[in-house]
């Protein structure tokens, strides 16, 4: 119920932002992902996001993240990969003329697959609450550097992603 309420709130608020948005942005990031088990190595993550700001403090983002392939430390043939689409509300607080802190709350629609040498062992999908926070630094007009930490609890397992990226205003 919380997930549905969060999605509905983000979509309702987001649809009113589209008319008010002055400039949108693309964000591209790379980082690493991990799950809360000592038996899986970190995976390399890649993300792409379209942001639609309502004002200088609030935006709605629609994104795709491939959280990478996390391989087993016990069996080199075993790997877990997770990817997903997200919709988030992003709330920004300026800390200086060139830097902002931000937080996010949204929903991740994910798919995951566990594989071994013989192929797919198991797969699944679902929707879960995505939370995050980070720092955005203004490098040049319309160009920003971002550092962010995100977390989502997928089927009782905590998935975290730390990434660095660039944000380009259009």
PDB file of N, CA and C in Angstrom, residues 16-113:
ATOM      1  N   UNK A  16       1.886  17.804 -12.621  1.00  0.00           N
ATOM      2  CA  UNK A  16       1.715  19.251 -12.509  1.00  0.00           C
ATOM      3  C   UNK A  16       3.024  19.985 -12.737  1.00  0.00           C
ATOM      4  N   UNK A  17       4.156  19.291 -12.545  1.00  0.00           N
ATOM      5  CA  UNK A  17       5.463  19.912 -12.746  1.00  0.00           C
ATOM      6  C   UNK A  17       5.792  20.099 -14.225  1.00  0.00           C
ATOM      7  N   UNK A  18       5.283  19.219 -15.070  1.00  0.00           N
ATOM      8  CA  UNK A  18       5.653  19.271 -16.482  1.00  0.00           C
ATOM      9  C   UNK A  18       5.318  20.631 -17.076  1.00  0.00           C
ATOM     10  N   UNK A  19       4.165  21.164 -16.741  1.00  0.00           N
ATOM     11  CA  UNK A  19       3.781  22.468 -17.269  1.00  0.00           C
ATOM     12  C   UNK A  19       4.642  23.585 -16.695  1.00  0.00           C
ATOM     13  N   UNK A  20       5.118  23.424 -15.451  1.00  0.00           N
ATOM     14  CA  UNK A  20       5.877  24.484 -14.795  1.00  0.00           C
ATOM     15  C   UNK A  20       7.373  24.402 -15.057  1.00  0.00           C
ATOM     16  N   UNK A  21       7.842  23.295 -15.600  1.00  0.00           N
ATOM     17  CA  UNK A  21       9.284  23.090 -15.757  1.00  0.00           C
ATOM     18  C   UNK A  21       9.878  24.065 -16.758  1.00  0.00           C
ATOM     19  N   UNK A  22      10.977  24.709 -16.356  1.00  0.00           N
ATOM     20  CA  UNK A  22      11.685  25.607 -17.252  1.00  0.00           C
ATOM     21  C   UNK A  22      12.743  24.849 -18.038  1.00  0.00           C
ATOM     22  N   UNK A  23      13.506  23.984 -17.375  1.00  0.00           N
ATOM     23  CA  UNK A  23      14.569  23.241 -18.024  1.00  0.00           C
ATOM     24  C   UNK A  23      14.606  21.835 -17.462  1.00  0.00           C
ATOM     25  N   UNK A  24      14.711  20.880 -18.349  1.00  0.00           N
ATOM     26  CA  UNK A  24      14.884  19.509 -17.918  1.00  0.00           C
ATOM     27  C   UNK A  24      16.360  19.167 -17.921  1.00  0.00           C
ATOM     28  N   UNK A  25      16.662  17.926 -17.550  1.00  0.00           N
ATOM     29  CA  UNK A  25      18.060  17.500 -17.548  1.00  0.00           C
ATOM     30  C   UNK A  25      18.153  15.996 -17.764  1.00  0.00           C
ATOM     31  N   UNK A  26      19.305  15.609 -18.285  1.00  0.00           N
ATOM     32  CA  UNK A  26      19.691  14.208 -18.383  1.00  0.00           C
ATOM     33  C   UNK A  26      20.794  13.981 -17.368  1.00  0.00           C
ATOM     34  N   UNK A  27      20.783  12.801 -16.770  1.00  0.00           N
ATOM     35  CA  UNK A  27      21.844  12.422 -15.843  1.00  0.00           C
ATOM     36  C   UNK A  27      22.363  11.049 -16.268  1.00  0.00           C
ATOM     37  N   UNK A  28      23.681  10.921 -16.340  1.00  0.00           N
ATOM     38  CA  UNK A  28      24.326   9.656 -16.647  1.00  0.00           C
ATOM     39  C   UNK A  28      25.287   9.346 -15.513  1.00  0.00           C
ATOM     40  N   UNK A  29      25.234   8.127 -14.993  1.00  0.00           N
ATOM     41  CA  UNK A  29      26.089   7.785 -13.861  1.00  0.00           C
ATOM     42  C   UNK A  29      26.688   6.393 -13.974  1.00  0.00           C
ATOM     43  N   UNK A  30      27.790   6.204 -13.262  1.00  0.00           N
ATOM     44  CA  UNK A  30      28.446   4.912 -13.155  1.00  0.00           C
ATOM     45  C   UNK A  30      28.848   4.733 -11.696  1.00  0.00           C
ATOM     46  N   UNK A  31      28.796   3.505 -11.218  1.00  0.00           N
ATOM     47  CA  UNK A  31      29.138   3.288  -9.810  1.00  0.00           C
ATOM     48  C   UNK A  31      29.273   1.818  -9.496  1.00  0.00           C
ATOM     49  N   UNK A  32      28.970   1.496  -8.243  1.00  0.00           N
ATOM     50  CA  UNK A  32      29.012   0.097  -7.844  1.00  0.00           C
ATOM     51  C   UNK A  32      27.818  -0.216  -6.953  1.00  0.00           C
ATOM     52  N   UNK A  33      27.352  -1.457  -7.064  1.00  0.00           N
ATOM     53  CA  UNK A  33      26.192  -1.937  -6.311  1.00  0.00           C
ATOM     54  C   UNK A  33      26.595  -3.124  -5.464  1.00  0.00           C
ATOM     55  N   UNK A  34      25.903  -3.297  -4.357  1.00  0.00           N
ATOM     56  CA  UNK A  34      26.146  -4.465  -3.515  1.00  0.00           C
ATOM     57  C   UNK A  34      24.862  -4.840  -2.782  1.00  0.00           C
ATOM     58  N   UNK A  35      24.789  -6.102  -2.390  1.00  0.00           N
ATOM     59  CA  UNK A  35      23.690  -6.588  -1.564  1.00  0.00           C
ATOM     60  C   UNK A  35      24.268  -6.948  -0.204  1.00  0.00           C
ATOM     61  N   UNK A  36      23.394  -7.038   0.789  1.00  0.00           N
ATOM     62  CA  UNK A  36      23.857  -7.252   2.163  1.00  0.00           C
ATOM     63  C   UNK A  36      24.175  -8.717   2.452  1.00  0.00           C
ATOM     64  N   UNK A  37      25.088  -9.275   1.672  1.00  0.00           N
ATOM     65  CA  UNK A  37      25.610 -10.616   1.929  1.00  0.00           C
ATOM     66  C   UNK A  37      27.117 -10.584   1.690  1.00  0.00           C
ATOM     67  N   UNK A  38      27.885 -11.268   2.506  1.00  0.00           N
ATOM     68  CA  UNK A  38      29.341 -11.247   2.329  1.00  0.00           C
ATOM     69  C   UNK A  38      29.811 -12.129   1.168  1.00  0.00           C
ATOM     70  N   UNK A  39      28.905 -12.846   0.521  1.00  0.00           N
ATOM     71  CA  UNK A  39      29.301 -13.820  -0.488  1.00  0.00           C
ATOM     72  C   UNK A  39      29.189 -13.318  -1.921  1.00  0.00           C
ATOM     73  N   UNK A  40      28.812 -12.068  -2.122  1.00  0.00           N
ATOM     74  CA  UNK A  40      28.715 -11.515  -3.470  1.00  0.00           C
ATOM     75  C   UNK A  40      29.606 -10.286  -3.596  1.00  0.00           C
ATOM     76  N   UNK A  41      30.400 -10.241  -4.657  1.00  0.00           N
ATOM     77  CA  UNK A  41      31.241  -9.083  -4.963  1.00  0.00           C
ATOM     78  C   UNK A  41      30.360  -7.932  -5.465  1.00  0.00           C
ATOM     79  N   UNK A  42      30.884  -6.724  -5.400  1.00  0.00           N
ATOM     80  CA  UNK A  42      30.160  -5.568  -5.921  1.00  0.00           C
ATOM     81  C   UNK A  42      30.075  -5.635  -7.440  1.00  0.00           C
ATOM     82  N   UNK A  43      28.967  -5.118  -7.965  1.00  0.00           N
ATOM     83  CA  UNK A  43      28.784  -5.040  -9.412  1.00  0.00           C
ATOM     84  C   UNK A  43      28.947  -3.605  -9.881  1.00  0.00           C
ATOM     85  N   UNK A  44      29.310  -3.432 -11.138  1.00  0.00           N
ATOM     86  CA  UNK A  44      29.440  -2.095 -11.720  1.00  0.00           C
ATOM     87  C   UNK A  44      28.075  -1.662 -12.239  1.00  0.00           C
ATOM     88  N   UNK A  45      27.608  -0.504 -11.799  1.00  0.00           N
ATOM     89  CA  UNK A  45      26.287  -0.028 -12.179  1.00  0.00           C
ATOM     90  C   UNK A  45      26.384   1.097 -13.207  1.00  0.00           C
ATOM     91  N   UNK A  46      25.329   1.199 -14.023  1.00  0.00           N
ATOM     92  CA  UNK A  46      25.186   2.266 -15.004  1.00  0.00           C
ATOM     93  C   UNK A  46      23.763   2.786 -14.912  1.00  0.00           C
ATOM     94  N   UNK A  47      23.597   4.108 -15.023  1.00  0.00           N
ATOM     95  CA  UNK A  47      22.249   4.664 -14.938  1.00  0.00           C
ATOM     96  C   UNK A  47      22.075   5.831 -15.896  1.00  0.00           C
ATOM     97  N   UNK A  48      20.835   6.007 -16.306  1.00  0.00           N
ATOM     98  CA  UNK A  48      20.432   7.140 -17.124  1.00  0.00           C
ATOM     99  C   UNK A  48      19.111   7.667 -16.595  1.00  0.00           C
ATOM    100  N   UNK A  49      18.997   8.987 -16.472  1.00  0.00           N
ATOM    101  CA  UNK A  49      17.820   9.590 -15.846  1.00  0.00           C
ATOM    102  C   UNK A  49      17.374  10.809 -16.651  1.00  0.00           C
ATOM    103  N   UNK A  50      16.076  10.986 -16.765  1.00  0.00           N
ATOM    104  CA  UNK A  50      15.481  12.212 -17.295  1.00  0.00           C
ATOM    105  C   UNK A  50      14.837  12.928 -16.120  1.00  0.00           C
ATOM    106  N   UNK A  51      15.228  14.180 -15.888  1.00  0.00           N
ATOM    107  CA  UNK A  51      14.677  14.960 -14.784  1.00  0.00           C
ATOM    108  C   UNK A  51      13.822  16.106 -15.282  1.00  0.00           C
ATOM    109  N   UNK A  52      12.699  16.312 -14.607  1.00  0.00           N
ATOM    110  CA  UNK A  52      11.789  17.410 -14.935  1.00  0.00           C
ATOM    111  C   UNK A  52      11.593  18.235 -13.671  1.00  0.00           C
ATOM    112  N   UNK A  53      12.236  19.413 -13.598  1.00  0.00           N
ATOM    113  CA  UNK A  53      12.119  20.223 -12.383  1.00  0.00           C
ATOM    114  C   UNK A  53      10.815  21.006 -12.319  1.00  0.00           C
ATOM    115  N   UNK A  54      10.300  21.144 -11.121  1.00  0.00           N
ATOM    116  CA  UNK A  54       9.142  21.998 -10.879  1.00  0.00           C
ATOM    117  C   UNK A  54       9.620  23.398 -10.523  1.00  0.00           C
ATOM    118  N   UNK A  55      10.708  23.439  -9.786  1.00  0.00           N
ATOM    119  CA  UNK A  55      11.341  24.685  -9.382  1.00  0.00           C
ATOM    120  C   UNK A  55      12.783  24.354  -9.015  1.00  0.00           C
ATOM    121  N   UNK A  56      13.476  25.236  -8.352  1.00  0.00           N
ATOM    122  CA  UNK A  56      14.884  24.989  -8.031  1.00  0.00           C
ATOM    123  C   UNK A  56      15.082  23.934  -6.947  1.00  0.00           C
ATOM    124  N   UNK A  57      14.045  23.589  -6.200  1.00  0.00           N
ATOM    125  CA  UNK A  57      14.190  22.636  -5.105  1.00  0.00           C
ATOM    126  C   UNK A  57      13.553  21.271  -5.354  1.00  0.00           C
ATOM    127  N   UNK A  58      12.645  21.153  -6.309  1.00  0.00           N
ATOM    128  CA  UNK A  58      11.879  19.918  -6.481  1.00  0.00           C
ATOM    129  C   UNK A  58      11.883  19.483  -7.946  1.00  0.00           C
ATOM    130  N   UNK A  59      12.070  18.182  -8.170  1.00  0.00           N
ATOM    131  CA  UNK A  59      12.017  17.619  -9.521  1.00  0.00           C
ATOM    132  C   UNK A  59      11.437  16.217  -9.465  1.00  0.00           C
ATOM    133  N   UNK A  60      10.960  15.759 -10.608  1.00  0.00           N
ATOM    134  CA  UNK A  60      10.545  14.368 -10.781  1.00  0.00           C
ATOM    135  C   UNK A  60      11.533  13.747 -11.750  1.00  0.00           C
ATOM    136  N   UNK A  61      12.016  12.547 -11.420  1.00  0.00           N
ATOM    137  CA  UNK A  61      12.972  11.851 -12.274  1.00  0.00           C
ATOM    138  C   UNK A  61      12.429  10.492 -12.687  1.00  0.00           C
ATOM    139  N   UNK A  62      12.672  10.150 -13.947  1.00  0.00           N
ATOM    140  CA  UNK A  62      12.359   8.835 -14.488  1.00  0.00           C
ATOM    141  C   UNK A  62      13.690   8.261 -14.938  1.00  0.00           C
ATOM    142  N   UNK A  63      14.043   7.068 -14.439  1.00  0.00           N
ATOM    143  CA  UNK A  63      15.370   6.553 -14.741  1.00  0.00           C
ATOM    144  C   UNK A  63      15.431   5.063 -14.957  1.00  0.00           C
ATOM    145  N   UNK A  64      16.559   4.641 -15.499  1.00  0.00           N
ATOM    146  CA  UNK A  64      16.873   3.228 -15.687  1.00  0.00           C
ATOM    147  C   UNK A  64      18.243   2.979 -15.066  1.00  0.00           C
ATOM    148  N   UNK A  65      18.356   1.922 -14.276  1.00  0.00           N
ATOM    149  CA  UNK A  65      19.647   1.549 -13.692  1.00  0.00           C
ATOM    150  C   UNK A  65      19.887   0.064 -13.901  1.00  0.00           C
ATOM    151  N   UNK A  66      21.066  -0.249 -14.413  1.00  0.00           N
ATOM    152  CA  UNK A  66      21.555  -1.629 -14.448  1.00  0.00           C
ATOM    153  C   UNK A  66      22.526  -1.714 -13.277  1.00  0.00           C
ATOM    154  N   UNK A  67      22.161  -2.448 -12.244  1.00  0.00           N
ATOM    155  CA  UNK A  67      22.944  -2.496 -11.016  1.00  0.00           C
ATOM    156  C   UNK A  67      24.186  -3.368 -11.129  1.00  0.00           C
ATOM    157  N   UNK A  68      24.378  -3.990 -12.271  1.00  0.00           N
ATOM    158  CA  UNK A  68      25.598  -4.756 -12.504  1.00  0.00           C
ATOM    159  C   UNK A  68      25.454  -6.213 -12.147  1.00  0.00           C
ATOM    160  N   UNK A  69      26.492  -6.955 -12.477  1.00  0.00           N
ATOM    161  CA  UNK A  69      26.543  -8.380 -12.174  1.00  0.00           C
ATOM    162  C   UNK A  69      27.395  -8.577 -10.924  1.00  0.00           C
ATOM    163  N   UNK A  70      26.770  -9.067  -9.882  1.00  0.00           N
ATOM    164  CA  UNK A  70      27.466  -9.314  -8.620  1.00  0.00           C
ATOM    165  C   UNK A  70      27.817 -10.797  -8.566  1.00  0.00           C
ATOM    166  N   UNK A  71      29.097 -11.121  -8.614  1.00  0.00           N
ATOM    167  CA  UNK A  71      29.541 -12.513  -8.667  1.00  0.00           C
ATOM    168  C   UNK A  71      29.821 -13.049  -7.265  1.00  0.00           C
ATOM    169  N   UNK A  72      29.690 -14.367  -7.135  1.00  0.00           N
ATOM    170  CA  UNK A  72      29.886 -15.037  -5.856  1.00  0.00           C
ATOM    171  C   UNK A  72      31.366 -15.165  -5.524  1.00  0.00           C
ATOM    172  N   UNK A  73      31.694 -14.982  -4.256  1.00  0.00           N
ATOM    173  CA  UNK A  73      33.065 -15.217  -3.787  1.00  0.00           C
ATOM    174  C   UNK A  73      33.305 -16.703  -3.536  1.00  0.00           C
ATOM    175  N   UNK A  74      32.237 -17.500  -3.478  1.00  0.00           N
ATOM    176  CA  UNK A  74      32.345 -18.937  -3.214  1.00  0.00           C
ATOM    177  C   UNK A  74      32.344 -19.772  -4.492  1.00  0.00           C
ATOM    178  N   UNK A  75      31.667 -19.272  -5.530  1.00  0.00           N
ATOM    179  CA  UNK A  75      31.529 -20.011  -6.787  1.00  0.00           C
ATOM    180  C   UNK A  75      31.610 -19.007  -7.929  1.00  0.00           C
ATOM    181  N   UNK A  76      32.715 -18.981  -8.649  1.00  0.00           N
ATOM    182  CA  UNK A  76      32.926 -17.956  -9.676  1.00  0.00           C
ATOM    183  C   UNK A  76      31.929 -18.054 -10.827  1.00  0.00           C
ATOM    184  N   UNK A  77      31.198 -19.153 -10.946  1.00  0.00           N
ATOM    185  CA  UNK A  77      30.197 -19.289 -12.004  1.00  0.00           C
ATOM    186  C   UNK A  77      28.849 -18.676 -11.622  1.00  0.00           C
ATOM    187  N   UNK A  78      28.644 -18.382 -10.341  1.00  0.00           N
ATOM    188  CA  UNK A  78      27.349 -17.847  -9.878  1.00  0.00           C
ATOM    189  C   UNK A  78      27.375 -16.325  -9.909  1.00  0.00           C
ATOM    190  N   UNK A  79      26.287 -15.722 -10.427  1.00  0.00           N
ATOM    191  CA  UNK A  79      26.183 -14.261 -10.472  1.00  0.00           C
ATOM    192  C   UNK A  79      24.731 -13.835 -10.296  1.00  0.00           C
ATOM    193  N   UNK A  80      24.547 -12.647  -9.767  1.00  0.00           N
ATOM    194  CA  UNK A  80      23.236 -12.035  -9.587  1.00  0.00           C
ATOM    195  C   UNK A  80      23.238 -10.716 -10.321  1.00  0.00           C
ATOM    196  N   UNK A  81      22.238 -10.490 -11.164  1.00  0.00           N
ATOM    197  CA  UNK A  81      22.124  -9.201 -11.852  1.00  0.00           C
ATOM    198  C   UNK A  81      20.720  -8.642 -11.633  1.00  0.00           C
ATOM    199  N   UNK A  82      20.662  -7.339 -11.399  1.00  0.00           N
ATOM    200  CA  UNK A  82      19.404  -6.648 -11.137  1.00  0.00           C
ATOM    201  C   UNK A  82      19.397  -5.364 -11.961  1.00  0.00           C
ATOM    202  N   UNK A  83      18.248  -5.032 -12.527  1.00  0.00           N
ATOM    203  CA  UNK A  83      18.077  -3.787 -13.275  1.00  0.00           C
ATOM    204  C   UNK A  83      16.657  -3.296 -13.045  1.00  0.00           C
ATOM    205  N   UNK A  84      16.431  -2.013 -13.316  1.00  0.00           N
ATOM    206  CA  UNK A  84      15.084  -1.533 -13.104  1.00  0.00           C
ATOM    207  C   UNK A  84      14.823  -0.116 -13.571  1.00  0.00           C
ATOM    208  N   UNK A  85      13.536   0.192 -13.674  1.00  0.00           N
ATOM    209  CA  UNK A  85      13.037   1.524 -13.995  1.00  0.00           C
ATOM    210  C   UNK A  85      12.552   2.169 -12.705  1.00  0.00           C
ATOM    211  N   UNK A  86      12.786   3.462 -12.568  1.00  0.00           N
ATOM    212  CA  UNK A  86      12.366   4.144 -11.347  1.00  0.00           C
ATOM    213  C   UNK A  86      11.658   5.458 -11.662  1.00  0.00           C
ATOM    214  N   UNK A  87      10.793   5.848 -10.744  1.00  0.00           N
ATOM    215  CA  UNK A  87      10.160   7.162 -10.735  1.00  0.00           C
ATOM    216  C   UNK A  87      10.388   7.703  -9.338  1.00  0.00           C
ATOM    217  N   UNK A  88      10.990   8.909  -9.265  1.00  0.00           N
ATOM    218  CA  UNK A  88      11.345   9.472  -7.954  1.00  0.00           C
ATOM    219  C   UNK A  88      11.017  10.952  -7.872  1.00  0.00           C
ATOM    220  N   UNK A  89      10.709  11.395  -6.669  1.00  0.00           N
ATOM    221  CA  UNK A  89      10.677  12.811  -6.352  1.00  0.00           C
ATOM    222  C   UNK A  89      12.032  13.165  -5.763  1.00  0.00           C
ATOM    223  N   UNK A  90      12.639  14.245  -6.247  1.00  0.00           N
ATOM    224  CA  UNK A  90      13.959  14.663  -5.780  1.00  0.00           C
ATOM    225  C   UNK A  90      13.817  16.045  -5.152  1.00  0.00           C
ATOM    226  N   UNK A  91      14.360  16.186  -3.950  1.00  0.00           N
ATOM    227  CA  UNK A  91      14.227  17.412  -3.176  1.00  0.00           C
ATOM    228  C   UNK A  91      15.623  17.956  -2.901  1.00  0.00           C
ATOM    229  N   UNK A  92      15.889  19.192  -3.334  1.00  0.00           N
ATOM    230  CA  UNK A  92      17.224  19.781  -3.295  1.00  0.00           C
ATOM    231  C   UNK A  92      17.301  20.926  -2.307  1.00  0.00           C
ATOM    232  N   UNK A  93      18.432  21.004  -1.578  1.00  0.00           N
ATOM    233  CA  UNK A  93      18.693  22.086  -0.637  1.00  0.00           C
ATOM    234  C   UNK A  93      20.056  22.689  -0.993  1.00  0.00           C
ATOM    235  N   UNK A  94      20.102  23.967  -1.400  1.00  0.00           N
ATOM    236  CA  UNK A  94      21.393  24.587  -1.703  1.00  0.00           C
ATOM    237  C   UNK A  94      22.240  24.723  -0.439  1.00  0.00           C
ATOM    238  N   UNK A  95      23.533  24.409  -0.556  1.00  0.00           N
ATOM    239  CA  UNK A  95      24.451  24.590   0.571  1.00  0.00           C
ATOM    240  C   UNK A  95      25.497  25.660   0.265  1.00  0.00           C
ATOM    241  N   UNK A  96      25.616  26.030  -1.011  1.00  0.00           N
ATOM    242  CA  UNK A  96      26.487  27.127  -1.440  1.00  0.00           C
ATOM    243  C   UNK A  96      26.036  27.526  -2.845  1.00  0.00           C
ATOM    244  N   UNK A  97      26.575  28.598  -3.404  1.00  0.00           N
ATOM    245  CA  UNK A  97      26.183  28.969  -4.771  1.00  0.00           C
ATOM    246  C   UNK A  97      26.551  27.906  -5.815  1.00  0.00           C
ATOM    247  N   UNK A  98      27.476  27.014  -5.493  1.00  0.00           N
ATOM    248  CA  UNK A  98      27.931  26.012  -6.457  1.00  0.00           C
ATOM    249  C   UNK A  98      27.602  24.569  -6.059  1.00  0.00           C
ATOM    250  N   UNK A  99      26.902  24.342  -4.940  1.00  0.00           N
ATOM    251  CA  UNK A  99      26.644  22.965  -4.498  1.00  0.00           C
ATOM    252  C   UNK A  99      25.277  22.832  -3.832  1.00  0.00           C
ATOM    253  N   UNK A 100      24.665  21.673  -4.049  1.00  0.00           N
ATOM    254  CA  UNK A 100      23.364  21.329  -3.463  1.00  0.00           C
ATOM    255  C   UNK A 100      23.446  19.945  -2.836  1.00  0.00           C
ATOM    256  N   UNK A 101      22.699  19.750  -1.771  1.00  0.00           N
ATOM    257  CA  UNK A 101      22.434  18.417  -1.233  1.00  0.00           C
ATOM    258  C   UNK A 101      21.052  18.025  -1.733  1.00  0.00           C
ATOM    259  N   UNK A 102      20.841  16.734  -1.992  1.00  0.00           N
ATOM    260  CA  UNK A 102      19.525  16.317  -2.432  1.00  0.00           C
ATOM    261  C   UNK A 102      19.158  14.971  -1.817  1.00  0.00           C
ATOM    262  N   UNK A 103      17.863  14.741  -1.754  1.00  0.00           N
ATOM    263  CA  UNK A 103      17.327  13.467  -1.301  1.00  0.00           C
ATOM    264  C   UNK A 103      16.294  12.995  -2.302  1.00  0.00           C
ATOM    265  N   UNK A 104      16.078  11.696  -2.335  1.00  0.00           N
ATOM    266  CA  UNK A 104      15.100  11.140  -3.267  1.00  0.00           C
ATOM    267  C   UNK A 104      14.229  10.114  -2.558  1.00  0.00           C
ATOM    268  N   UNK A 105      12.990  10.021  -3.021  1.00  0.00           N
ATOM    269  CA  UNK A 105      12.070   8.968  -2.603  1.00  0.00           C
ATOM    270  C   UNK A 105      11.277   8.584  -3.834  1.00  0.00           C
ATOM    271  N   UNK A 106      11.207   7.295  -4.100  1.00  0.00           N
ATOM    272  CA  UNK A 106      10.501   6.850  -5.291  1.00  0.00           C
ATOM    273  C   UNK A 106      10.242   5.365  -5.265  1.00  0.00           C
ATOM    274  N   UNK A 107       9.955   4.842  -6.437  1.00  0.00           N
ATOM    275  CA  UNK A 107       9.658   3.425  -6.587  1.00  0.00           C
ATOM    276  C   UNK A 107      10.542   2.867  -7.700  1.00  0.00           C
ATOM    277  N   UNK A 108      11.116   1.689  -7.448  1.00  0.00           N
ATOM    278  CA  UNK A 108      11.919   0.977  -8.432  1.00  0.00           C
ATOM    279  C   UNK A 108      11.143  -0.255  -8.879  1.00  0.00           C
ATOM    280  N   UNK A 109      10.892  -0.364 -10.173  1.00  0.00           N
ATOM    281  CA  UNK A 109      10.292  -1.565 -10.776  1.00  0.00           C
ATOM    282  C   UNK A 109      11.471  -2.377 -11.303  1.00  0.00           C
ATOM    283  N   UNK A 110      11.817  -3.466 -10.615  1.00  0.00           N
ATOM    284  CA  UNK A 110      13.051  -4.200 -10.878  1.00  0.00           C
ATOM    285  C   UNK A 110      12.800  -5.585 -11.443  1.00  0.00           C
ATOM    286  N   UNK A 111      13.820  -6.097 -12.127  1.00  0.00           N
ATOM    287  CA  UNK A 111      13.893  -7.500 -12.524  1.00  0.00           C
ATOM    288  C   UNK A 111      15.275  -8.000 -12.135  1.00  0.00           C
ATOM    289  N   UNK A 112      15.354  -9.244 -11.734  1.00  0.00           N
ATOM    290  CA  UNK A 112      16.624  -9.814 -11.330  1.00  0.00           C
ATOM    291  C   UNK A 112      16.759 -11.235 -11.800  1.00  0.00           C
ATOM    292  N   UNK A 113      18.017 -11.654 -11.945  1.00  0.00           N
ATOM    293  CA  UNK A 113      18.275 -13.010 -12.391  1.00  0.00           C
ATOM    294  C   UNK A 113      19.545 -13.529 -11.738  1.00  0.00           C
TER     295      UNK A 113
END
